[in-house]
PDB file of C-alpha atoms in Angstrom:
ATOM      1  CA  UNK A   1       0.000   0.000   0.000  1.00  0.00           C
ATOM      2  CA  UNK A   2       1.375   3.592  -0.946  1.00  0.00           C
ATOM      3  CA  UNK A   3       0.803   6.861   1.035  1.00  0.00           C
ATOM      4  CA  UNK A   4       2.100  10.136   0.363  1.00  0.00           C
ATOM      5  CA  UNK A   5       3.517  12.635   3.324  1.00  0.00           C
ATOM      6  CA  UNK A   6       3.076  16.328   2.439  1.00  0.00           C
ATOM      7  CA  UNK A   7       4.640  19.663   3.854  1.00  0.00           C
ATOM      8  CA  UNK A   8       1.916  22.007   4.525  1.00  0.00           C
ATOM      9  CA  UNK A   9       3.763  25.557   4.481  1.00  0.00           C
ATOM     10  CA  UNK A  10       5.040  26.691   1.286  1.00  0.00           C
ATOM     11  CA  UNK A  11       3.585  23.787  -0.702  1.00  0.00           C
ATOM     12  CA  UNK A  12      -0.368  23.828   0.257  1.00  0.00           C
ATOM     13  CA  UNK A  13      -0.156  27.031   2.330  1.00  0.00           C
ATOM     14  CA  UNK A  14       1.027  30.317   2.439  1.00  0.00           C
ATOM     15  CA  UNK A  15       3.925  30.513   5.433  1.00  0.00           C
ATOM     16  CA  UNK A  16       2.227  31.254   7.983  1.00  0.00           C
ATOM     17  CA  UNK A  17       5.226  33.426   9.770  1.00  0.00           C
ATOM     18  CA  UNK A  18       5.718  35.418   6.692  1.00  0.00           C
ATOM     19  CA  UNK A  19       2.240  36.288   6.305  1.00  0.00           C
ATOM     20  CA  UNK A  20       2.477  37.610  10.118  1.00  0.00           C
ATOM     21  CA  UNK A  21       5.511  39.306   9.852  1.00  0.00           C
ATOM     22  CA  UNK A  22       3.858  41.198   6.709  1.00  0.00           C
ATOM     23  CA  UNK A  23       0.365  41.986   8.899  1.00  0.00           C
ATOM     24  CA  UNK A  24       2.509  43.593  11.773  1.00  0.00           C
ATOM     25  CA  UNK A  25       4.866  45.263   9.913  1.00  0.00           C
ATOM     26  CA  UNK A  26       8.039  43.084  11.548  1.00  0.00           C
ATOM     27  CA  UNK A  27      10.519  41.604   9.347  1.00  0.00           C
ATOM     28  CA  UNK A  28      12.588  39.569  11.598  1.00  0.00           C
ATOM     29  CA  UNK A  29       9.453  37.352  11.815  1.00  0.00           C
ATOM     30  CA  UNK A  30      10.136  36.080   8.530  1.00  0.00           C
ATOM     31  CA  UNK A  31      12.765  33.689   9.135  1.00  0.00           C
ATOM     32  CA  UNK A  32      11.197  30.233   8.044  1.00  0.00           C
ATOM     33  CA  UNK A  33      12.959  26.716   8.019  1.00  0.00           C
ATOM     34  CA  UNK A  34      14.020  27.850   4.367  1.00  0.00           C
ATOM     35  CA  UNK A  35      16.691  29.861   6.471  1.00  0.00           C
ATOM     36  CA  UNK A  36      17.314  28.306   9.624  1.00  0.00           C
ATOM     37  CA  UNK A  37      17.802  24.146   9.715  1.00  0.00           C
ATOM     38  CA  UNK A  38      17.904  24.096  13.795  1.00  0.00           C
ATOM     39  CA  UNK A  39      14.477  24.058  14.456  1.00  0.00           C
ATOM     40  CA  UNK A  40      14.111  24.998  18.361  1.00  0.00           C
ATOM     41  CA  UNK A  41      17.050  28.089  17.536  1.00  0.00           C
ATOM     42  CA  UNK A  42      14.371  29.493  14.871  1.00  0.00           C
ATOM     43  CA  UNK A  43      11.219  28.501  16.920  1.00  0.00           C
ATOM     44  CA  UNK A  44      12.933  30.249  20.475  1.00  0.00           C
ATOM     45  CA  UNK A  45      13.850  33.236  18.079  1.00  0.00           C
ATOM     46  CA  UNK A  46      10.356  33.900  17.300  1.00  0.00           C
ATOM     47  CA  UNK A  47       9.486  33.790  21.030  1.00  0.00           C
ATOM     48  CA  UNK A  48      11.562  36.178  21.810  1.00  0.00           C
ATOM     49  CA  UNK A  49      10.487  38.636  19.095  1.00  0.00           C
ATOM     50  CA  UNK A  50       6.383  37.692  20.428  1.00  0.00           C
ATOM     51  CA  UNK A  51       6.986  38.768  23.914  1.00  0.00           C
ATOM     52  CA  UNK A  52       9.383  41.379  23.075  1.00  0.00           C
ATOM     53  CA  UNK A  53       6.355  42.796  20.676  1.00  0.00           C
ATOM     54  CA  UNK A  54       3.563  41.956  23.415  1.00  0.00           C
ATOM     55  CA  UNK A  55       1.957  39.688  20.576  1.00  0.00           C
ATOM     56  CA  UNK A  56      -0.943  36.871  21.082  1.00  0.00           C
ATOM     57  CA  UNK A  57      -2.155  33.840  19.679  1.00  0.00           C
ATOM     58  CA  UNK A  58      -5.357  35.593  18.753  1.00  0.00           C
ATOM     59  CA  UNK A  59      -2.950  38.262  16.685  1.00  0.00           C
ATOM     60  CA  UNK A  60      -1.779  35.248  14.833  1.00  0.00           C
ATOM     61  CA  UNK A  61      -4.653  33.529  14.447  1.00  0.00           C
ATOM     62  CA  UNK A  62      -6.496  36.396  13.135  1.00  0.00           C
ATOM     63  CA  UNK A  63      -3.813  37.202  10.456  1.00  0.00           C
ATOM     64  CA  UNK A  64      -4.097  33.038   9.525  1.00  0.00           C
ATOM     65  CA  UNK A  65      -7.889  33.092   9.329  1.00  0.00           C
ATOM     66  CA  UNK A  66      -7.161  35.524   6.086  1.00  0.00           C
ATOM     67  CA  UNK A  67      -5.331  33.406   4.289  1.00  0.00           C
ATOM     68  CA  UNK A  68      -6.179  31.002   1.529  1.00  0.00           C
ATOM     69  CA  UNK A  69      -4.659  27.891   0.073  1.00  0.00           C
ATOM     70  CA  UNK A  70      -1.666  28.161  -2.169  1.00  0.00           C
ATOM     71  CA  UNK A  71      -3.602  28.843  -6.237  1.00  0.00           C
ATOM     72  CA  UNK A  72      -4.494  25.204  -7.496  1.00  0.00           C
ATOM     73  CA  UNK A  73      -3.977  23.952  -4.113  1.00  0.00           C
ATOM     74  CA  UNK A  74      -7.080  22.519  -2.798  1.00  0.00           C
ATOM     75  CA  UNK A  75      -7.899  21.298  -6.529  1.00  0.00           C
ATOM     76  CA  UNK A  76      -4.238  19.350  -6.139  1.00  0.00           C
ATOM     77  CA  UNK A  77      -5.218  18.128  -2.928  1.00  0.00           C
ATOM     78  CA  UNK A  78      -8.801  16.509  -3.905  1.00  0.00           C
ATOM     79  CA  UNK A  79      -6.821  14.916  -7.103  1.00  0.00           C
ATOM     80  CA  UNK A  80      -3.978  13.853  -4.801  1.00  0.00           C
ATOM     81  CA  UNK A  81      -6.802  11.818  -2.511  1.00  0.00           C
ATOM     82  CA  UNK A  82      -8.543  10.402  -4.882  1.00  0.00           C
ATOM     83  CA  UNK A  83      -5.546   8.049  -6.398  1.00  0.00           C
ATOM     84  CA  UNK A  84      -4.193   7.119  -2.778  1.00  0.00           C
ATOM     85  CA  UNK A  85      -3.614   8.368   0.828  1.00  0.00           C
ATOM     86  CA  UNK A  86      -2.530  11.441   2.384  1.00  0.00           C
ATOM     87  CA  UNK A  87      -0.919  12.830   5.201  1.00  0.00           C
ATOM     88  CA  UNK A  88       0.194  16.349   6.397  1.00  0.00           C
ATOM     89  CA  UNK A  89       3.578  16.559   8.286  1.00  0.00           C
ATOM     90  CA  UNK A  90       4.051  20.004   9.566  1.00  0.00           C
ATOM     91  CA  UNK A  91       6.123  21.782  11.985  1.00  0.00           C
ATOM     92  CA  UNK A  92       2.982  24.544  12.509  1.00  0.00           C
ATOM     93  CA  UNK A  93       0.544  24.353  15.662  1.00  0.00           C
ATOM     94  CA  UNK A  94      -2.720  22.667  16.186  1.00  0.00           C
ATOM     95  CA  UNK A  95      -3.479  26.137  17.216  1.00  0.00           C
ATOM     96  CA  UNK A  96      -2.472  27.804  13.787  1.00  0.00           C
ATOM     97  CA  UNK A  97      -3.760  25.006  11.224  1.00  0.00           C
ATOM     98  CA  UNK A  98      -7.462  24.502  11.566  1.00  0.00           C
ATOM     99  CA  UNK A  99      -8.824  27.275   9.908  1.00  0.00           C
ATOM    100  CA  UNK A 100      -6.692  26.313   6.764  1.00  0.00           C
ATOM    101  CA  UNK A 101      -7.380  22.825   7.052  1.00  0.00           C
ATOM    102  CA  UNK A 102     -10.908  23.993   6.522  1.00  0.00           C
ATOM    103  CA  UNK A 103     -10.463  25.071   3.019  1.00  0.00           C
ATOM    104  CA  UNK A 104      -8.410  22.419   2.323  1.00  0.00           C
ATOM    105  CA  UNK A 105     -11.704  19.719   3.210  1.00  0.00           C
ATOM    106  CA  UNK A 106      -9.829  18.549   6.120  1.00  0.00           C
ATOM    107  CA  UNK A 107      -6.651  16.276   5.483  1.00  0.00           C
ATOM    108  CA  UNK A 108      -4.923  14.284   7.642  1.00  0.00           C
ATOM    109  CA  UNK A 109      -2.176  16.390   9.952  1.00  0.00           C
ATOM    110  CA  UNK A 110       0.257  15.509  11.912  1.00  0.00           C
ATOM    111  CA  UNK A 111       1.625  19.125  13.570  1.00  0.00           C
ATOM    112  CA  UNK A 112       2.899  19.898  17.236  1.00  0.00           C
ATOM    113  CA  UNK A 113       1.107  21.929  20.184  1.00  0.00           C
ATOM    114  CA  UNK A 114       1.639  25.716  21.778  1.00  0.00           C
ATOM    115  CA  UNK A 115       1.557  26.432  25.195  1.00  0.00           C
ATOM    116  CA  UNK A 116      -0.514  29.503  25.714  1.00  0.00           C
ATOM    117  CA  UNK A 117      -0.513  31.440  28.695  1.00  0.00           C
ATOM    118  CA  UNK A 118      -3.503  32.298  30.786  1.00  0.00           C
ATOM    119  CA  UNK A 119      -3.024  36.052  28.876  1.00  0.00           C
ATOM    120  CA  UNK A 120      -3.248  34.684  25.506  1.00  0.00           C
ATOM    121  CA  UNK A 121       0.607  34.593  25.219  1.00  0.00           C
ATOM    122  CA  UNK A 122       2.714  32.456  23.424  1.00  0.00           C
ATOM    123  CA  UNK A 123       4.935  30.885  26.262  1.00  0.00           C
ATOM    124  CA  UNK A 124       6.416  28.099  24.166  1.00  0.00           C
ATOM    125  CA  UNK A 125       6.037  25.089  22.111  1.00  0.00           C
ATOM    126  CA  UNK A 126       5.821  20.904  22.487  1.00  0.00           C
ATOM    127  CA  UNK A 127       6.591  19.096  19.584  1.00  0.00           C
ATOM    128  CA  UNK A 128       4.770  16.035  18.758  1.00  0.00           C
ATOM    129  CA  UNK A 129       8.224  13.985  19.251  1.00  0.00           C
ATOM    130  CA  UNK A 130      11.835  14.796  18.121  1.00  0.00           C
ATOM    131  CA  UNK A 131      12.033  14.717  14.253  1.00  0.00           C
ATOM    132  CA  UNK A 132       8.567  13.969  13.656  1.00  0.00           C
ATOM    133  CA  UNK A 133       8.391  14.150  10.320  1.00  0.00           C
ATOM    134  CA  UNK A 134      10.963  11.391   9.348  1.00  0.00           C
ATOM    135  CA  UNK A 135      10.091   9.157  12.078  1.00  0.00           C
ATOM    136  CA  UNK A 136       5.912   9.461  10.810  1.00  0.00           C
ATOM    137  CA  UNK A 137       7.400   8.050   7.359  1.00  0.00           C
ATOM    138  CA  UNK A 138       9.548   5.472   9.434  1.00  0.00           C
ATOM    139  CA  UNK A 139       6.368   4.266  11.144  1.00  0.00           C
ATOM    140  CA  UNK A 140       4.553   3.508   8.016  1.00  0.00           C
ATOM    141  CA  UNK A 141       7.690   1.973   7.364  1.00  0.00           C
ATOM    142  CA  UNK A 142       7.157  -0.554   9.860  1.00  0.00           C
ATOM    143  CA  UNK A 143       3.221  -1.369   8.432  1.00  0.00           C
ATOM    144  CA  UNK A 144       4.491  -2.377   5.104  1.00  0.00           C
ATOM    145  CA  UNK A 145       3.412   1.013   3.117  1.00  0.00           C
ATOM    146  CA  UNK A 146       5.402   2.496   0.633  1.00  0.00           C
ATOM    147  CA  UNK A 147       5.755   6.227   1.362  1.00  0.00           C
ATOM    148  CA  UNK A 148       6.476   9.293  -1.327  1.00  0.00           C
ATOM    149  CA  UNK A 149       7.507  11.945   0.693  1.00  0.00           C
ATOM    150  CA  UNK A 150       7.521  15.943  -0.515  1.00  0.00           C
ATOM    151  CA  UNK A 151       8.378  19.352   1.313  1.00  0.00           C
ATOM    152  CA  UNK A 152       9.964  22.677   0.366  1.00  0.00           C
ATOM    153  CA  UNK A 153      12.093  23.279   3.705  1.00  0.00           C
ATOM    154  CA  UNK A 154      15.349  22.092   5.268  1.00  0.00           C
ATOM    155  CA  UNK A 155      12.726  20.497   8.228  1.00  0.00           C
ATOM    156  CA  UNK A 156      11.153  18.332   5.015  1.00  0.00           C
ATOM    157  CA  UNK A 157      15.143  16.887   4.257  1.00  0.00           C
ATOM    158  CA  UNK A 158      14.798  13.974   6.480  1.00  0.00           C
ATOM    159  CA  UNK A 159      11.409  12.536   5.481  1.00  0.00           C
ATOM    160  CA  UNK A 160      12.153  13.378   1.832  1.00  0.00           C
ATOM    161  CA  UNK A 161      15.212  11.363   2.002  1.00  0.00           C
ATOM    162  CA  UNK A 162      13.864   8.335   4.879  1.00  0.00           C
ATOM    163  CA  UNK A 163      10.935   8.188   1.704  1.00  0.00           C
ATOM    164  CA  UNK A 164      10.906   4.887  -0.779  1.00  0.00           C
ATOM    165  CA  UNK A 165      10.518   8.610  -2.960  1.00  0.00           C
ATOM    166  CA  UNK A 166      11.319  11.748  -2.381  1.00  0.00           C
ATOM    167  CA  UNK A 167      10.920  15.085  -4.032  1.00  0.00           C
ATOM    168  CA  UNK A 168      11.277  18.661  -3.316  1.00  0.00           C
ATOM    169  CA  UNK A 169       8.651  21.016  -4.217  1.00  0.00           C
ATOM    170  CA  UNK A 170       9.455  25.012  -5.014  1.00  0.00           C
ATOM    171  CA  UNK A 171      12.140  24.856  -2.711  1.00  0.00           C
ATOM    172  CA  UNK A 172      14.640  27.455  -2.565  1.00  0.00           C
ATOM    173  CA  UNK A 173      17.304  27.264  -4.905  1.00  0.00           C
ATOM    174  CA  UNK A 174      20.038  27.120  -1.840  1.00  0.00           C
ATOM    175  CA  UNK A 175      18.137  23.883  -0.820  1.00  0.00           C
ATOM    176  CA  UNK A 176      18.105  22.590  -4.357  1.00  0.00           C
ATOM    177  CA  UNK A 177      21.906  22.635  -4.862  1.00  0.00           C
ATOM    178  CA  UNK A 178      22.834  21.039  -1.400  1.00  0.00           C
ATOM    179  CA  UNK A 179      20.669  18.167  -2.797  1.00  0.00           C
ATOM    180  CA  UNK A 180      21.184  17.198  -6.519  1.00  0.00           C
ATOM    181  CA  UNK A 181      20.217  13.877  -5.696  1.00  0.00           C
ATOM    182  CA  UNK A 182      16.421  14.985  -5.034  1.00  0.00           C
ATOM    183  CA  UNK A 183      14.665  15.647  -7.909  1.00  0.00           C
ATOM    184  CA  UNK A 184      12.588  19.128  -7.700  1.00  0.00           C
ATOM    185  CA  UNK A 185       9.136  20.123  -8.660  1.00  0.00           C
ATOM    186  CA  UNK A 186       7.474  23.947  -9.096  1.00  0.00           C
ATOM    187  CA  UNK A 187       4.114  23.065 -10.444  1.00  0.00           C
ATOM    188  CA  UNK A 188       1.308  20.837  -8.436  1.00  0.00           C
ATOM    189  CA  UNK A 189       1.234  18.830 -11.892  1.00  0.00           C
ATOM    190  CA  UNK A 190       4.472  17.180 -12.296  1.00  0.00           C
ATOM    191  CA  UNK A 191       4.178  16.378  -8.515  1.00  0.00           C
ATOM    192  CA  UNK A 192       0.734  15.077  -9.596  1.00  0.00           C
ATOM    193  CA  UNK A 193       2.902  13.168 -12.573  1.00  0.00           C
ATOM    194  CA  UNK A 194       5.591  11.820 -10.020  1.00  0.00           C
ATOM    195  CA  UNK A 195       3.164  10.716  -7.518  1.00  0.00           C
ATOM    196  CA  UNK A 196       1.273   8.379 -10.484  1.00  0.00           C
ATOM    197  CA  UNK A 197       5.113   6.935 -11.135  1.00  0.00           C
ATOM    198  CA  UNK A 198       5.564   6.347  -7.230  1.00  0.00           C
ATOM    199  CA  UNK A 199       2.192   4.108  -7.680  1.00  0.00           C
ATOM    200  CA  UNK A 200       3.161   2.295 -10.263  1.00  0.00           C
ATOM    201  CA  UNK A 201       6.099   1.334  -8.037  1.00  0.00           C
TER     202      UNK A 201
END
């Protein structure tokens, strides 16, 4: 059996961060996992710049409830489910994803957790477990699926490569280069075209 393991930020969804850092007018916000592999050193970083800023969860979530899908996403997504299964691995919060899960008729997503304070602030994070993304695709390992795996982001490298496929999708070109070996993708319908070669498989 074959399942595919998505990124949701920068290949379904608008980053999330950038679209923040645009709505309040602070730059510094938009340092993604395009620019910074250590995950907790960008995640403590934006922390900092939150409290620093006096800046909620609801001032997040009310930029996030603006946004839409990436153009052609949601029409990639129903195509996508309709030859085989799907999964969402994401780095984002339970707290930031619903709303865009909405429009996107509600795929599977595996994503961590904030801890809000009694004030509404952003106190910190808990991630689902250490490296969640390749050790999701190293679970359904271990039920006998084959797993295509596809992200944008430095955080995507290890399921991408732990994948029986792997493919990077409008990834920045710095990414690209480091890995030659990992074939890249800019349009939802040559991952559409890869995805019905991983089946064949």
């Amino acid at each position: 059996m074959h399942i595919v393991c998505l990124d949701l930020e920068g290949v379904l969804v608008p980053e999330i961060w950038i679209a923040f850092a645009e709505a309040v007018g602070i730059p510094d916000l938009k340092k993604t996992t395009r620019d910074e592999p250590d995950y907790d050193k960008l995640m403590q970083y934006r922390l900092d710049i939150l409290a620093r800023n006096k800046l909620k969860l609801n001032d997040i979530q009310k930029v996030i409830a603006s946004l839409n899908p990436l153009e052609g996403a949601a029409e990639f997504m129903t195509a996508l489910r309709e030859k085989t299964q799907v999964v969402i691995l994401s780095d984002t919060f339970s707290q930031f994803a619903k709303p865009l899960m909405a429009k996107l008729n509600w795929p599977t997503l595996f994503c961590n957790d904030l801890v809000i304070g009694s004030s509404g602030s952003v106190e910190g994070y808990k991630l689902r477990q250490k490296d969640g993304k390749k050790k999701a695709v190293q679970a359904f390992h271990s039920i006998n699926m084959k797993v295509m795996a596809s992200g944008d982001s430095y955080n995507d490298l290890s399921m991408i490569l732990e994948a029986d496929t792997g493919a990077l999708f409008r990834a920045p070109e710095s990414i690209a280069t480091q890995h030659p070996e990992v074939p890249l993708f800019n349009t939802y319908s040559e991952l559409l075209t890869a995805v019905d070669k991983f089946l064949e498989e």
